[in-house]
Backbone as ProteinMPNN parsed JSONL, in Angstrom:
{"seq_chain_A": "MLPIEIFGWFLCALLAVSFIVSLIFLPKNSELDTKSDNTFQENKPIRRKVKNDHL", "coords_chain_A": {"N_chain_A": [[-16.111, 33.346, -15.166], [-13.552, 32.539, -16.083], [-11.082, 32.471, -13.863], [-11.904, 30.105, -12.75], [-11.738, 27.803, -14.816], [-9.077, 28.389, -15.214], [-8.373, 27.246, -12.497], [-9.425, 24.618, -12.34], [-7.95, 23.594, -14.409], [-5.609, 23.723, -13.882], [-5.219, 21.979, -11.255], [-5.977, 20.076, -12.235], [-3.777, 19.555, -13.734], [-2.071, 19.181, -11.668], [-2.808, 17.022, -10.091], [-2.289, 15.122, -12.161], [0.286, 14.768, -12.719], [1.597, 14.268, -9.993], [0.264, 11.682, -9.772], [1.484, 10.266, -12.015], [4.231, 10.733, -10.848], [3.919, 9.066, -8.968], [3.659, 6.558, -9.753], [5.908, 6.022, -10.778], [7.728, 6.111, -8.778], [6.663, 4.517, -6.516], [6.516, 1.551, -6.802], [9.535, 1.05, -6.411], [9.515, 1.125, -3.383], [7.576, -0.646, -2.664], [8.823, -3.131, -2.979], [10.481, -3.255, -0.602], [8.197, -3.635, 1.377], [7.2, -6.169, 0.898], [9.098, -7.392, 1.531], [9.854, -7.384, 3.993], [7.0, -8.239, 5.41], [7.594, -10.951, 4.616], [9.145, -11.718, 6.237], [8.401, -11.193, 8.897], [6.279, -13.119, 8.665], [7.673, -15.769, 9.028], [8.686, -15.447, 11.242], [6.822, -15.797, 13.13], [5.305, -17.055, 15.009], [4.089, -20.85, 15.561], [0.736, -21.67, 15.825], [-0.97, -24.322, 17.902], [-3.214, -27.12, 17.36], [-5.446, -27.324, 20.105], [-6.874, -30.515, 21.273], [-9.929, -31.271, 22.64], [-10.665, -33.708, 24.844], [-12.689, -33.79, 26.692], [-14.976, -33.669, 25.615]], "CA_chain_A": [[-15.597, 32.308, -15.363], [-12.528, 31.732, -16.596], [-10.648, 31.813, -12.954], [-12.435, 28.764, -12.251], [-11.34, 26.936, -15.214], [-8.063, 27.819, -14.68], [-8.244, 26.579, -11.226], [-9.592, 23.241, -12.545], [-6.933, 23.136, -15.429], [-4.653, 23.987, -12.513], [-5.963, 21.051, -10.452], [-5.982, 18.413, -13.115], [-2.648, 19.102, -14.045], [-1.215, 18.715, -10.606], [-3.174, 15.858, -10.141], [-2.111, 14.01, -13.347], [1.848, 14.74, -12.484], [1.38, 13.702, -8.357], [-0.06, 9.716, -10.241], [2.856, 9.897, -12.674], [5.0, 10.503, -10.369], [3.767, 7.822, -7.623], [3.79, 5.447, -10.258], [7.441, 6.161, -10.85], [8.7, 5.993, -7.199], [5.938, 3.771, -5.609], [7.279, 0.288, -6.69], [10.813, 0.716, -5.73], [9.069, 1.231, -2.409], [6.641, -1.958, -2.171], [9.802, -4.311, -2.616], [10.551, -3.277, 0.682], [7.204, -3.787, 2.11], [7.069, -7.525, 0.982], [9.985, -8.614, 1.962], [9.118, -6.877, 5.529], [6.044, -8.784, 5.482], [7.717, -12.542, 4.389], [10.156, -11.741, 7.412], [7.335, -11.175, 9.77], [5.516, -14.304, 8.796], [8.592, -16.389, 8.818], [9.249, -15.435, 12.745], [5.646, -15.785, 13.361], [5.267, -18.645, 16.163], [2.738, -21.555, 15.246], [-0.073, -22.436, 17.316], [-1.204, -26.083, 17.284], [-4.426, -27.246, 17.907], [-5.884, -28.788, 20.893], [-7.865, -31.489, 21.166], [-11.053, -31.3, 23.684], [-10.931, -34.727, 25.061], [-13.57, -33.688, 27.838], [-16.496, -33.341, 25.039]], "C_chain_A": [[-14.452, 31.532, -15.696], [-11.221, 31.803, -15.425], [-11.049, 30.631, -12.352], [-12.135, 27.585, -13.252], [-10.008, 26.916, -15.188], [-7.621, 27.266, -13.843], [-8.159, 24.741, -11.329], [-8.413, 23.085, -13.742], [-5.861, 22.855, -14.468], [-4.094, 22.414, -11.643], [-5.817, 20.116, -10.993], [-4.304, 18.455, -13.596], [-1.656, 18.51, -12.682], [-1.458, 17.356, -10.182], [-2.334, 14.93, -10.767], [-0.316, 13.895, -12.835], [1.775, 14.303, -11.051], [1.063, 12.019, -9.163], [0.92, 9.678, -10.845], [4.079, 9.572, -11.504], [5.329, 9.279, -8.994], [3.699, 6.618, -8.39], [5.52, 4.972, -10.376], [8.323, 5.538, -9.608], [7.961, 5.229, -6.361], [6.393, 2.143, -5.819], [8.324, 0.04, -6.27], [10.474, 0.5, -4.331], [8.37, -0.157, -1.832], [7.987, -2.915, -2.181], [10.35, -4.581, -0.802], [9.699, -4.064, 1.785], [6.989, -5.535, 2.219], [7.952, -8.235, 1.463], [10.19, -8.417, 3.925], [8.173, -8.278, 5.76], [6.633, -10.867, 5.779], [8.465, -12.798, 5.979], [9.061, -11.784, 8.734], [6.856, -12.664, 10.045], [6.175, -15.491, 9.196], [8.606, -16.53, 10.464], [7.641, -15.623, 13.312], [5.614, -17.396, 14.312], [4.106, -19.43, 16.155], [2.069, -21.962, 16.219], [-0.851, -23.444, 16.656], [-2.139, -25.907, 18.156], [-4.492, -28.083, 19.038], [-6.604, -28.994, 20.992], [-8.665, -31.221, 22.581], [-11.117, -32.764, 24.293], [-12.748, -34.653, 26.021], [-15.344, -33.469, 26.705], [-17.512, -34.772, 24.872]], "O_chain_A": [[-14.311, 30.31, -15.649], [-10.206, 31.248, -15.845], [-10.424, 30.209, -11.379], [-12.213, 26.442, -12.8], [-9.447, 25.821, -15.145], [-6.547, 26.684, -13.999], [-7.404, 23.92, -10.809], [-8.039, 21.912, -13.735], [-5.329, 21.75, -14.364], [-2.958, 21.96, -11.502], [-5.495, 19.111, -10.359], [-3.692, 17.403, -13.783], [-0.775, 17.651, -12.729], [-0.537, 16.58, -9.928], [-1.72, 14.06, -10.151], [0.156, 12.776, -12.632], [2.288, 13.209, -11.287], [1.948, 11.197, -8.924], [1.689, 8.89, -10.296], [4.667, 8.505, -11.327], [6.321, 8.862, -8.396], [3.675, 5.568, -7.747], [6.089, 3.912, -10.12], [9.269, 4.75, -9.583], [8.49, 5.118, -5.256], [6.612, 1.54, -4.768], [8.475, -1.042, -5.703], [11.147, -0.41, -3.848], [8.618, -0.626, -0.721], [8.119, -3.518, -1.116], [10.513, -5.585, -0.108], [10.102, -4.794, 2.691], [6.703, -6.123, 3.262], [7.845, -9.414, 1.804], [10.575, -9.219, 4.775], [8.676, -9.282, 6.264], [6.282, -11.688, 6.626], [8.35, -13.804, 6.678], [9.214, -12.72, 9.518], [6.932, -13.29, 11.102], [5.467, -16.352, 9.717], [8.54, -17.657, 10.955], [7.735, -15.401, 14.519], [5.937, -18.542, 14.001], [3.084, -18.947, 16.642], [2.484, -22.484, 17.254], [-1.263, -23.546, 15.501], [-2.239, -25.182, 19.145], [-3.927, -29.17, 19.167], [-7.505, -28.158, 20.929], [-7.999, -30.97, 23.585], [-12.288, -33.046, 24.037], [-13.69, -35.429, 25.859], [-16.473, -33.198, 27.115], [-18.664, -34.666, 24.454]]}, "name": "protein", "num_of_chains": 1, "seq": "MLPIEIFGWFLCALLAVSFIVSLIFLPKNSELDTKSDNTFQENKPIRRKVKNDHL"}
């Protein structure tokens, strides 16, 4: 039973460390994503509504 507990603790520690690392490094990259989304929305052509006169 001991090897299963060691594996469980190792997996828990690995997931905790990866979560903490993602919290540290993810916000720095998310600023680039929001800037690229804003530039895409600015360059998107505007669709105009077409009136249906034959109704």
